Amino acid sequence: MDKKISILGFAGSLRRGSYNRGLLRVAQEMVPREAALETFDLEGIPPFNQDLENQPPEKVKEFKAKIRAADAILIVTPEYNYSIPGVLKNAIDWASRPYGDNALEGKPVALMGASIGMLGTARAQYHLRQSFVWLNMYPLNQPEVMVPFAQEKFDASGTLTDPKTKEKVKELLQSLIHWTRRLQKA
Ligand SMILES: Cc1cc2nc3c(=O)[nH]c(=O)nc-3n(C[C@H](O)[C@H](O)[C@H](O)COP(=O)(O)O)c2cc1C
C-alpha cells in the first residue's frame, strides 16, 4: 500500500465563526483514509518585515517547518475586496522568504473558499492561483470548490450543514491525493 499523504491545511480568516475555518474543519472530518490532514492557525503571525526575513519569528519558523514536512497543501480562502485577505497573503509572503528559501516550492496545492457573495471566492481564488506561478507550486485545477451564499450553508457557529458542499470537499481531497501521488511518481 502507498504511504499516507500528509496534507497541511490553513484558512485565511481569523474570525471565530468563520465559514472558511468551518470548511477546513469539514475537510478534516472527511479526509480519506489514504491521507492525514493537519491544520495550522495563522493567528499570531506578525506583519511581514523584510528586515526580519533571515531571523523570522518562532510562529513563522513553525509554519515553514510544517509546510516542508507536508506532501501537499490545502488553502481555504475567504474573499476580501475581490482578492485574498491580507492575513493569508502575509503568511504566504513569510513562507516564501528569504529568496532561495521558499518553503512552498514544488508543493501540490488545492484551494477552496466560501463567501456570502454570489461568486463564492472565485476572484480571490484566481488571484491566489497567480501567486502559485512565482511560488512554483503545483495547483490542482479541478474540482473548483467555490461556496457562494455561505450564510445559507453554515449555521451560526460556522459549521457546514449543506450536504452537497460536503461532497465537493470530499471530491477535492480525493483529487488532491491523486494529484500528489502523480507528482511524486513523476
Ligand atoms: C474586508 C472585507 C471584504 C470583503 N469583500 C468581499 C468580497 O470581495 N466578496 C465577497 O463575496 N465577500 C466579501 N466580504 C464578505 C465575506 O464573504 C464574509 O465576511 C465572509 O464571512 C468572510 O469569510 P469568513 O466567514 O471565513 O471570515 C468581505 C468581508 C470583509 C470583512
mmCIF file with all atom_site columns, N, CA and C in Angstrom, residues 88-149:
data_model
loop_
_atom_site.group_PDB
_atom_site.id
_atom_site.type_symbol
_atom_site.label_atom_id
_atom_site.label_alt_id
_atom_site.label_comp_id
_atom_site.label_asym_id
_atom_site.label_entity_id
_atom_site.label_seq_id
_atom_site.pdbx_PDB_ins_code
_atom_site.Cartn_x
_atom_site.Cartn_y
_atom_site.Cartn_z
_atom_site.occupancy
_atom_site.B_iso_or_equiv
_atom_site.pdbx_formal_charge
_atom_site.auth_seq_id
_atom_site.auth_comp_id
_atom_site.auth_asym_id
_atom_site.auth_atom_id
_atom_site.pdbx_PDB_model_num
ATOM 1   N N  . LEU A 1 88  ? -3.829  36.029 4.879   1.00 0.00 ? 88  LEU A N  1
ATOM 2   C CA . LEU A 1 88  ? -3.361  34.886 4.090   1.00 0.00 ? 88  LEU A CA 1
ATOM 3   C C  . LEU A 1 88  ? -2.151  35.276 3.243   1.00 0.00 ? 88  LEU A C  1
ATOM 4   N N  . LYS A 1 89  ? -2.214  36.430 2.603   1.00 0.00 ? 89  LYS A N  1
ATOM 5   C CA . LYS A 1 89  ? -1.096  36.867 1.753   1.00 0.00 ? 89  LYS A CA 1
ATOM 6   C C  . LYS A 1 89  ? 0.153   37.056 2.603   1.00 0.00 ? 89  LYS A C  1
ATOM 7   N N  . ASN A 1 90  ? -0.046  37.623 3.786   1.00 0.00 ? 90  ASN A N  1
ATOM 8   C CA . ASN A 1 90  ? 1.064   37.859 4.709   1.00 0.00 ? 90  ASN A CA 1
ATOM 9   C C  . ASN A 1 90  ? 1.752   36.537 5.087   1.00 0.00 ? 90  ASN A C  1
ATOM 10  N N  . ALA A 1 91  ? 0.950   35.526 5.385   1.00 0.00 ? 91  ALA A N  1
ATOM 11  C CA . ALA A 1 91  ? 1.511   34.224 5.771   1.00 0.00 ? 91  ALA A CA 1
ATOM 12  C C  . ALA A 1 91  ? 2.286   33.607 4.600   1.00 0.00 ? 91  ALA A C  1
ATOM 13  N N  . ILE A 1 92  ? 1.720   33.734 3.397   1.00 0.00 ? 92  ILE A N  1
ATOM 14  C CA . ILE A 1 92  ? 2.390   33.195 2.207   1.00 0.00 ? 92  ILE A CA 1
ATOM 15  C C  . ILE A 1 92  ? 3.701   33.950 1.957   1.00 0.00 ? 92  ILE A C  1
ATOM 16  N N  . ASP A 1 93  ? 3.670   35.255 2.150   1.00 0.00 ? 93  ASP A N  1
ATOM 17  C CA . ASP A 1 93  ? 4.886   36.056 1.940   1.00 0.00 ? 93  ASP A CA 1
ATOM 18  C C  . ASP A 1 93  ? 6.006   35.599 2.893   1.00 0.00 ? 93  ASP A C  1
ATOM 19  N N  . TRP A 1 94  ? 5.670   35.402 4.174   1.00 0.00 ? 94  TRP A N  1
ATOM 20  C CA . TRP A 1 94  ? 6.675   34.914 5.130   1.00 0.00 ? 94  TRP A CA 1
ATOM 21  C C  . TRP A 1 94  ? 7.205   33.546 4.686   1.00 0.00 ? 94  TRP A C  1
ATOM 22  N N  . ALA A 1 95  ? 6.282   32.654 4.304   1.00 0.00 ? 95  ALA A N  1
ATOM 23  C CA . ALA A 1 95  ? 6.678   31.275 3.960   1.00 0.00 ? 95  ALA A CA 1
ATOM 24  C C  . ALA A 1 95  ? 7.590   31.227 2.739   1.00 0.00 ? 95  ALA A C  1
ATOM 25  N N  . SER A 1 96  ? 7.512   32.265 1.905   1.00 0.00 ? 96  SER A N  1
ATOM 26  C CA . SER A 1 96  ? 8.266   32.258 0.644   1.00 0.00 ? 96  SER A CA 1
ATOM 27  C C  . SER A 1 96  ? 9.657   32.891 0.765   1.00 0.00 ? 96  SER A C  1
ATOM 28  N N  . ARG A 1 97  ? 9.973   33.418 1.939   1.00 0.00 ? 97  ARG A N  1
ATOM 29  C CA . ARG A 1 97  ? 11.198  34.206 2.079   1.00 0.00 ? 97  ARG A CA 1
ATOM 30  C C  . ARG A 1 97  ? 12.150  33.595 3.092   1.00 0.00 ? 97  ARG A C  1
ATOM 31  N N  . PRO A 1 98  ? 13.453  33.929 3.154   1.00 0.00 ? 98  PRO A N  1
ATOM 32  C CA . PRO A 1 98  ? 14.124  34.814 2.203   1.00 0.00 ? 98  PRO A CA 1
ATOM 33  C C  . PRO A 1 98  ? 14.269  34.150 0.822   1.00 0.00 ? 98  PRO A C  1
ATOM 34  N N  . TYR A 1 99  ? 14.645  34.928 -0.148  1.00 0.00 ? 99  TYR A N  1
ATOM 35  C CA . TYR A 1 99  ? 14.817  34.422 -1.512  1.00 0.00 ? 99  TYR A CA 1
ATOM 36  C C  . TYR A 1 99  ? 15.699  33.175 -1.490  1.00 0.00 ? 99  TYR A C  1
ATOM 37  N N  . GLY A 1 100 ? 15.234  32.133 -2.130  1.00 0.00 ? 100 GLY A N  1
ATOM 38  C CA . GLY A 1 100 ? 16.002  30.877 -2.145  1.00 0.00 ? 100 GLY A CA 1
ATOM 39  C C  . GLY A 1 100 ? 15.574  29.924 -1.033  1.00 0.00 ? 100 GLY A C  1
ATOM 40  N N  . ASP A 1 101 ? 14.688  30.350 -0.151  1.00 0.00 ? 101 ASP A N  1
ATOM 41  C CA . ASP A 1 101 ? 14.241  29.506 0.963   1.00 0.00 ? 101 ASP A CA 1
ATOM 42  C C  . ASP A 1 101 ? 12.710  29.456 1.022   1.00 0.00 ? 101 ASP A C  1
ATOM 43  N N  . ASN A 1 102 ? 12.114  29.311 -0.153  1.00 0.00 ? 102 ASN A N  1
ATOM 44  C CA . ASN A 1 102 ? 10.657  29.259 -0.275  1.00 0.00 ? 102 ASN A CA 1
ATOM 45  C C  . ASN A 1 102 ? 10.137  27.888 0.161   1.00 0.00 ? 102 ASN A C  1
ATOM 46  N N  . ALA A 1 103 ? 9.480   27.846 1.320   1.00 0.00 ? 103 ALA A N  1
ATOM 47  C CA . ALA A 1 103 ? 9.003   26.559 1.857   1.00 0.00 ? 103 ALA A CA 1
ATOM 48  C C  . ALA A 1 103 ? 7.910   25.950 0.979   1.00 0.00 ? 103 ALA A C  1
ATOM 49  N N  . LEU A 1 104 ? 7.240   26.767 0.187   1.00 0.00 ? 104 LEU A N  1
ATOM 50  C CA . LEU A 1 104 ? 6.122   26.289 -0.623  1.00 0.00 ? 104 LEU A CA 1
ATOM 51  C C  . LEU A 1 104 ? 6.553   25.715 -1.979  1.00 0.00 ? 104 LEU A C  1
ATOM 52  N N  . GLU A 1 105 ? 7.806   25.923 -2.311  1.00 0.00 ? 105 GLU A N  1
ATOM 53  C CA . GLU A 1 105 ? 8.376   25.478 -3.589  1.00 0.00 ? 105 GLU A CA 1
ATOM 54  C C  . GLU A 1 105 ? 8.026   24.012 -3.899  1.00 0.00 ? 105 GLU A C  1
ATOM 55  N N  . GLY A 1 106 ? 7.444   23.801 -5.063  1.00 0.00 ? 106 GLY A N  1
ATOM 56  C CA . GLY A 1 106 ? 7.208   22.437 -5.553  1.00 0.00 ? 106 GLY A CA 1
ATOM 57  C C  . GLY A 1 106 ? 6.068   21.691 -4.873  1.00 0.00 ? 106 GLY A C  1
ATOM 58  N N  . LYS A 1 107 ? 5.309   22.352 -4.011  1.00 0.00 ? 107 LYS A N  1
ATOM 59  C CA . LYS A 1 107 ? 4.233   21.648 -3.287  1.00 0.00 ? 107 LYS A CA 1
ATOM 60  C C  . LYS A 1 107 ? 2.954   21.574 -4.129  1.00 0.00 ? 107 LYS A C  1
ATOM 61  N N  . PRO A 1 108 ? 2.327   20.406 -4.188  1.00 0.00 ? 108 PRO A N  1
ATOM 62  C CA . PRO A 1 108 ? 0.976   20.340 -4.752  1.00 0.00 ? 108 PRO A CA 1
ATOM 63  C C  . PRO A 1 108 ? 0.037   21.120 -3.829  1.00 0.00 ? 108 PRO A C  1
ATOM 64  N N  . VAL A 1 109 ? -0.923  21.818 -4.407  1.00 0.00 ? 109 VAL A N  1
ATOM 65  C CA . VAL A 1 109 ? -1.818  22.632 -3.575  1.00 0.00 ? 109 VAL A CA 1
ATOM 66  C C  . VAL A 1 109 ? -3.239  22.597 -4.134  1.00 0.00 ? 109 VAL A C  1
ATOM 67  N N  . ALA A 1 110 ? -4.198  22.485 -3.220  1.00 0.00 ? 110 ALA A N  1
ATOM 68  C CA . ALA A 1 110 ? -5.614  22.598 -3.592  1.00 0.00 ? 110 ALA A CA 1
ATOM 69  C C  . ALA A 1 110 ? -6.192  23.782 -2.842  1.00 0.00 ? 110 ALA A C  1
ATOM 70  N N  . LEU A 1 111 ? -7.223  24.393 -3.426  1.00 0.00 ? 111 LEU A N  1
ATOM 71  C CA . LEU A 1 111 ? -7.825  25.516 -2.722  1.00 0.00 ? 111 LEU A CA 1
ATOM 72  C C  . LEU A 1 111 ? -9.340  25.457 -2.799  1.00 0.00 ? 111 LEU A C  1
ATOM 73  N N  . MET A 1 112 ? -9.944  26.097 -1.821  1.00 0.00 ? 112 MET A N  1
ATOM 74  C CA . MET A 1 112 ? -11.404 26.221 -1.780  1.00 0.00 ? 112 MET A CA 1
ATOM 75  C C  . MET A 1 112 ? -11.723 27.454 -0.957  1.00 0.00 ? 112 MET A C  1
ATOM 76  N N  . GLY A 1 113 ? -12.979 27.887 -1.011  1.00 0.00 ? 113 GLY A N  1
ATOM 77  C CA . GLY A 1 113 ? -13.330 29.076 -0.241  1.00 0.00 ? 113 GLY A CA 1
ATOM 78  C C  . GLY A 1 113 ? -14.826 29.291 -0.213  1.00 0.00 ? 113 GLY A C  1
ATOM 79  N N  . ALA A 1 114 ? -15.259 30.013 0.816   1.00 0.00 ? 114 ALA A N  1
ATOM 80  C CA . ALA A 1 114 ? -16.683 30.327 0.994   1.00 0.00 ? 114 ALA A CA 1
ATOM 81  C C  . ALA A 1 114 ? -16.840 31.818 1.206   1.00 0.00 ? 114 ALA A C  1
ATOM 82  N N  . SER A 1 115 ? -17.868 32.396 0.570   1.00 0.00 ? 115 SER A N  1
ATOM 83  C CA . SER A 1 115 ? -18.159 33.811 0.803   1.00 0.00 ? 115 SER A CA 1
ATOM 84  C C  . SER A 1 115 ? -19.674 34.005 0.824   1.00 0.00 ? 115 SER A C  1
ATOM 85  N N  . ILE A 1 116 ? -20.076 35.171 1.328   1.00 0.00 ? 116 ILE A N  1
ATOM 86  C CA . ILE A 1 116 ? -21.522 35.432 1.363   1.00 0.00 ? 116 ILE A CA 1
ATOM 87  C C  . ILE A 1 116 ? -22.002 35.941 0.004   1.00 0.00 ? 116 ILE A C  1
ATOM 88  N N  . GLY A 1 117 ? -21.069 36.239 -0.892  1.00 0.00 ? 117 GLY A N  1
ATOM 89  C CA . GLY A 1 117 ? -21.419 36.746 -2.221  1.00 0.00 ? 117 GLY A CA 1
ATOM 90  C C  . GLY A 1 117 ? -21.790 35.624 -3.183  1.00 0.00 ? 117 GLY A C  1
ATOM 91  N N  . MET A 1 118 ? -22.226 36.023 -4.399  1.00 0.00 ? 118 MET A N  1
ATOM 92  C CA . MET A 1 118 ? -22.716 35.030 -5.360  1.00 0.00 ? 118 MET A CA 1
ATOM 93  C C  . MET A 1 118 ? -21.594 34.303 -6.101  1.00 0.00 ? 118 MET A C  1
ATOM 94  N N  . LEU A 1 119 ? -20.342 34.784 -6.020  1.00 0.00 ? 119 LEU A N  1
ATOM 95  C CA . LEU A 1 119 ? -19.264 34.119 -6.765  1.00 0.00 ? 119 LEU A CA 1
ATOM 96  C C  . LEU A 1 119 ? -18.409 33.192 -5.892  1.00 0.00 ? 119 LEU A C  1
ATOM 97  N N  . GLY A 1 120 ? -18.722 33.148 -4.601  1.00 0.00 ? 120 GLY A N  1
ATOM 98  C CA . GLY A 1 120 ? -18.096 32.135 -3.742  1.00 0.00 ? 120 GLY A CA 1
ATOM 99  C C  . GLY A 1 120 ? -16.582 32.130 -3.750  1.00 0.00 ? 120 GLY A C  1
ATOM 100 N N  . THR A 1 121 ? -15.955 33.286 -3.726  1.00 0.00 ? 121 THR A N  1
ATOM 101 C CA . THR A 1 121 ? -14.485 33.477 -3.669  1.00 0.00 ? 121 THR A CA 1
ATOM 102 C C  . THR A 1 121 ? -13.767 33.260 -5.003  1.00 0.00 ? 121 THR A C  1
ATOM 103 N N  . ALA A 1 122 ? -14.503 33.225 -6.112  1.00 0.00 ? 122 ALA A N  1
ATOM 104 C CA . ALA A 1 122 ? -13.862 32.977 -7.418  1.00 0.00 ? 122 ALA A CA 1
ATOM 105 C C  . ALA A 1 122 ? -12.720 33.967 -7.680  1.00 0.00 ? 122 ALA A C  1
ATOM 106 N N  . ARG A 1 123 ? -12.973 35.250 -7.436  1.00 0.00 ? 123 ARG A N  1
ATOM 107 C CA . ARG A 1 123 ? -11.938 36.257 -7.743  1.00 0.00 ? 123 ARG A CA 1
ATOM 108 C C  . ARG A 1 123 ? -10.726 36.074 -6.849  1.00 0.00 ? 123 ARG A C  1
ATOM 109 N N  . ALA A 1 124 ? -10.972 35.785 -5.581  1.00 0.00 ? 124 ALA A N  1
ATOM 110 C CA . ALA A 1 124 ? -9.851  35.561 -4.647  1.00 0.00 ? 124 ALA A CA 1
ATOM 111 C C  . ALA A 1 124 ? -9.045  34.339 -5.083  1.00 0.00 ? 124 ALA A C  1
ATOM 112 N N  . GLN A 1 125 ? -9.741  33.285 -5.478  1.00 0.00 ? 125 GLN A N  1
ATOM 113 C CA . GLN A 1 125 ? -9.032  32.057 -5.850  1.00 0.00 ? 125 GLN A CA 1
ATOM 114 C C  . GLN A 1 125 ? -8.156  32.265 -7.081  1.00 0.00 ? 125 GLN A C  1
ATOM 115 N N  . TYR A 1 126 ? -8.644  33.049 -8.047  1.00 0.00 ? 126 TYR A N  1
ATOM 116 C CA . TYR A 1 126 ? -7.809  33.269 -9.237  1.00 0.00 ? 126 TYR A CA 1
ATOM 117 C C  . TYR A 1 126 ? -6.620  34.175 -8.927  1.00 0.00 ? 126 TYR A C  1
ATOM 118 N N  . HIS A 1 127 ? -6.776  35.079 -7.966  1.00 0.00 ? 127 HIS A N  1
ATOM 119 C CA . HIS A 1 127 ? -5.607  35.863 -7.542  1.00 0.00 ? 127 HIS A CA 1
ATOM 120 C C  . HIS A 1 127 ? -4.575  34.965 -6.877  1.00 0.00 ? 127 HIS A C  1
ATOM 121 N N  . LEU A 1 128 ? -5.070  34.051 -6.059  1.00 0.00 ? 128 LEU A N  1
ATOM 122 C CA . LEU A 1 128 ? -4.157  33.139 -5.367  1.00 0.00 ? 128 LEU A CA 1
ATOM 123 C C  . LEU A 1 128 ? -3.426  32.246 -6.380  1.00 0.00 ? 128 LEU A C  1
ATOM 124 N N  . ARG A 1 129 ? -4.146  31.796 -7.386  1.00 0.00 ? 129 ARG A N  1
ATOM 125 C CA . ARG A 1 129 ? -3.522  30.954 -8.416  1.00 0.00 ? 129 ARG A CA 1
ATOM 126 C C  . ARG A 1 129 ? -2.387  31.697 -9.122  1.00 0.00 ? 129 ARG A C  1
ATOM 127 N N  . GLN A 1 130 ? -2.534  33.002 -9.250  1.00 0.00 ? 130 GLN A N  1
ATOM 128 C CA . GLN A 1 130 ? -1.464  33.797 -9.879  1.00 0.00 ? 130 GLN A CA 1
ATOM 129 C C  . GLN A 1 130 ? -0.190  33.727 -9.034  1.00 0.00 ? 130 GLN A C  1
ATOM 130 N N  . SER A 1 131 ? -0.330  33.801 -7.729  1.00 0.00 ? 131 SER A N  1
ATOM 131 C CA . SER A 1 131 ? 0.856   33.724 -6.853  1.00 0.00 ? 131 SER A CA 1
ATOM 132 C C  . SER A 1 131 ? 1.525   32.347 -6.941  1.00 0.00 ? 131 SER A C  1
ATOM 133 N N  . PHE A 1 132 ? 0.740   31.305 -7.215  1.00 0.00 ? 132 PHE A N  1
ATOM 134 C CA . PHE A 1 132 ? 1.331   29.960 -7.294  1.00 0.00 ? 132 PHE A CA 1
ATOM 135 C C  . PHE A 1 132 ? 2.381   29.876 -8.404  1.00 0.00 ? 132 PHE A C  1
ATOM 136 N N  . VAL A 1 133 ? 2.267   30.719 -9.412  1.00 0.00 ? 133 VAL A N  1
ATOM 137 C CA . VAL A 1 133 ? 3.225   30.670 -10.526 1.00 0.00 ? 133 VAL A CA 1
ATOM 138 C C  . VAL A 1 133 ? 4.623   31.016 -10.006 1.00 0.00 ? 133 VAL A C  1
ATOM 139 N N  . TRP A 1 134 ? 4.736   32.151 -9.334  1.00 0.00 ? 134 TRP A N  1
ATOM 140 C CA . TRP A 1 134 ? 6.059   32.546 -8.832  1.00 0.00 ? 134 TRP A CA 1
ATOM 141 C C  . TRP A 1 134 ? 6.522   31.657 -7.676  1.00 0.00 ? 134 TRP A C  1
ATOM 142 N N  . LEU A 1 135 ? 5.558   31.204 -6.866  1.00 0.00 ? 135 LEU A N  1
ATOM 143 C CA . LEU A 1 135 ? 5.902   30.326 -5.736  1.00 0.00 ? 135 LEU A CA 1
ATOM 144 C C  . LEU A 1 135 ? 6.353   28.944 -6.218  1.00 0.00 ? 135 LEU A C  1
ATOM 145 N N  . ASN A 1 136 ? 6.102   28.664 -7.485  1.00 0.00 ? 136 ASN A N  1
ATOM 146 C CA . ASN A 1 136 ? 6.383   27.365 -8.104  1.00 0.00 ? 136 ASN A CA 1
ATOM 147 C C  . ASN A 1 136 ? 5.676   26.225 -7.372  1.00 0.00 ? 136 ASN A C  1
ATOM 148 N N  . MET A 1 137 ? 4.386   26.451 -7.100  1.00 0.00 ? 137 MET A N  1
ATOM 149 C CA . MET A 1 137 ? 3.544   25.394 -6.533  1.00 0.00 ? 137 MET A CA 1
ATOM 150 C C  . MET A 1 137 ? 2.806   24.714 -7.683  1.00 0.00 ? 137 MET A C  1
ATOM 151 N N  . TYR A 1 138 ? 2.248   23.529 -7.398  1.00 0.00 ? 138 TYR A N  1
ATOM 152 C CA . TYR A 1 138 ? 1.521   22.793 -8.432  1.00 0.00 ? 138 TYR A CA 1
ATOM 153 C C  . TYR A 1 138 ? 0.042   22.720 -8.066  1.00 0.00 ? 138 TYR A C  1
ATOM 154 N N  . PRO A 1 139 ? -0.756  23.697 -8.533  1.00 0.00 ? 139 PRO A N  1
ATOM 155 C CA . PRO A 1 139 ? -2.166  23.732 -8.144  1.00 0.00 ? 139 PRO A CA 1
ATOM 156 C C  . PRO A 1 139 ? -3.003  22.677 -8.844  1.00 0.00 ? 139 PRO A C  1
ATOM 157 N N  . LEU A 1 140 ? -3.907  22.113 -8.067  1.00 0.00 ? 140 LEU A N  1
ATOM 158 C CA . LEU A 1 140 ? -4.928  21.222 -8.619  1.00 0.00 ? 140 LEU A CA 1
ATOM 159 C C  . LEU A 1 140 ? -5.932  22.113 -9.349  1.00 0.00 ? 140 LEU A C  1
ATOM 160 N N  . ASN A 1 141 ? -6.233  21.785 -10.608 1.00 0.00 ? 141 ASN A N  1
ATOM 161 C CA . ASN A 1 141 ? -7.171  22.634 -11.360 1.00 0.00 ? 141 ASN A CA 1
ATOM 162 C C  . ASN A 1 141 ? -8.620  22.388 -10.978 1.00 0.00 ? 141 ASN A C  1
ATOM 163 N N  . GLN A 1 142 ? -8.964  21.105 -10.830 1.00 0.00 ? 142 GLN A N  1
ATOM 164 C CA . GLN A 1 142 ? -10.376 20.778 -10.595 1.00 0.00 ? 142 GLN A CA 1
ATOM 165 C C  . GLN A 1 142 ? -10.519 19.662 -9.575  1.00 0.00 ? 142 GLN A C  1
ATOM 166 N N  . PRO A 1 143 ? -11.568 19.622 -8.808  1.00 0.00 ? 143 PRO A N  1
ATOM 167 C CA . PRO A 1 143 ? -12.740 20.499 -8.863  1.00 0.00 ? 143 PRO A CA 1
ATOM 168 C C  . PRO A 1 143 ? -12.444 21.879 -8.267  1.00 0.00 ? 143 PRO A C  1
ATOM 169 N N  . GLU A 1 144 ? -13.179 22.865 -8.749  1.00 0.00 ? 144 GLU A N  1
ATOM 170 C CA . GLU A 1 144 ? -13.105 24.189 -8.146  1.00 0.00 ? 144 GLU A CA 1
ATOM 171 C C  . GLU A 1 144 ? -14.198 24.238 -7.071  1.00 0.00 ? 144 GLU A C  1
ATOM 172 N N  . VAL A 1 145 ? -13.777 24.452 -5.840  1.00 0.00 ? 145 VAL A N  1
ATOM 173 C CA . VAL A 1 145 ? -14.759 24.479 -4.747  1.00 0.00 ? 145 VAL A CA 1
ATOM 174 C C  . VAL A 1 145 ? -14.950 25.918 -4.295  1.00 0.00 ? 145 VAL A C  1
ATOM 175 N N  . MET A 1 146 ? -16.012 26.532 -4.816  1.00 0.00 ? 146 MET A N  1
ATOM 176 C CA . MET A 1 146 ? -16.336 27.932 -4.526  1.00 0.00 ? 146 MET A CA 1
ATOM 177 C C  . MET A 1 146 ? -17.735 27.936 -3.924  1.00 0.00 ? 146 MET A C  1
ATOM 178 N N  . VAL A 1 147 ? -17.836 28.294 -2.677  1.00 0.00 ? 147 VAL A N  1
ATOM 179 C CA . VAL A 1 147 ? -19.114 28.175 -1.964  1.00 0.00 ? 147 VAL A CA 1
ATOM 180 C C  . VAL A 1 147 ? -19.777 29.551 -1.837  1.00 0.00 ? 147 VAL A C  1
ATOM 181 N N  . PRO A 1 148 ? -20.796 29.827 -2.677  1.00 0.00 ? 148 PRO A N  1
ATOM 182 C CA . PRO A 1 148 ? -21.482 31.121 -2.594  1.00 0.00 ? 148 PRO A CA 1
ATOM 183 C C  . PRO A 1 148 ? -22.561 31.108 -1.514  1.00 0.00 ? 148 PRO A C  1
ATOM 184 N N  . PHE A 1 149 ? -23.063 32.281 -1.154  1.00 0.00 ? 149 PHE A N  1
ATOM 185 C CA . PHE A 1 149 ? -24.162 32.416 -0.185  1.00 0.00 ? 149 PHE A CA 1
ATOM 186 C C  . PHE A 1 149 ? -23.911 31.548 1.053   1.00 0.00 ? 149 PHE A C  1
#
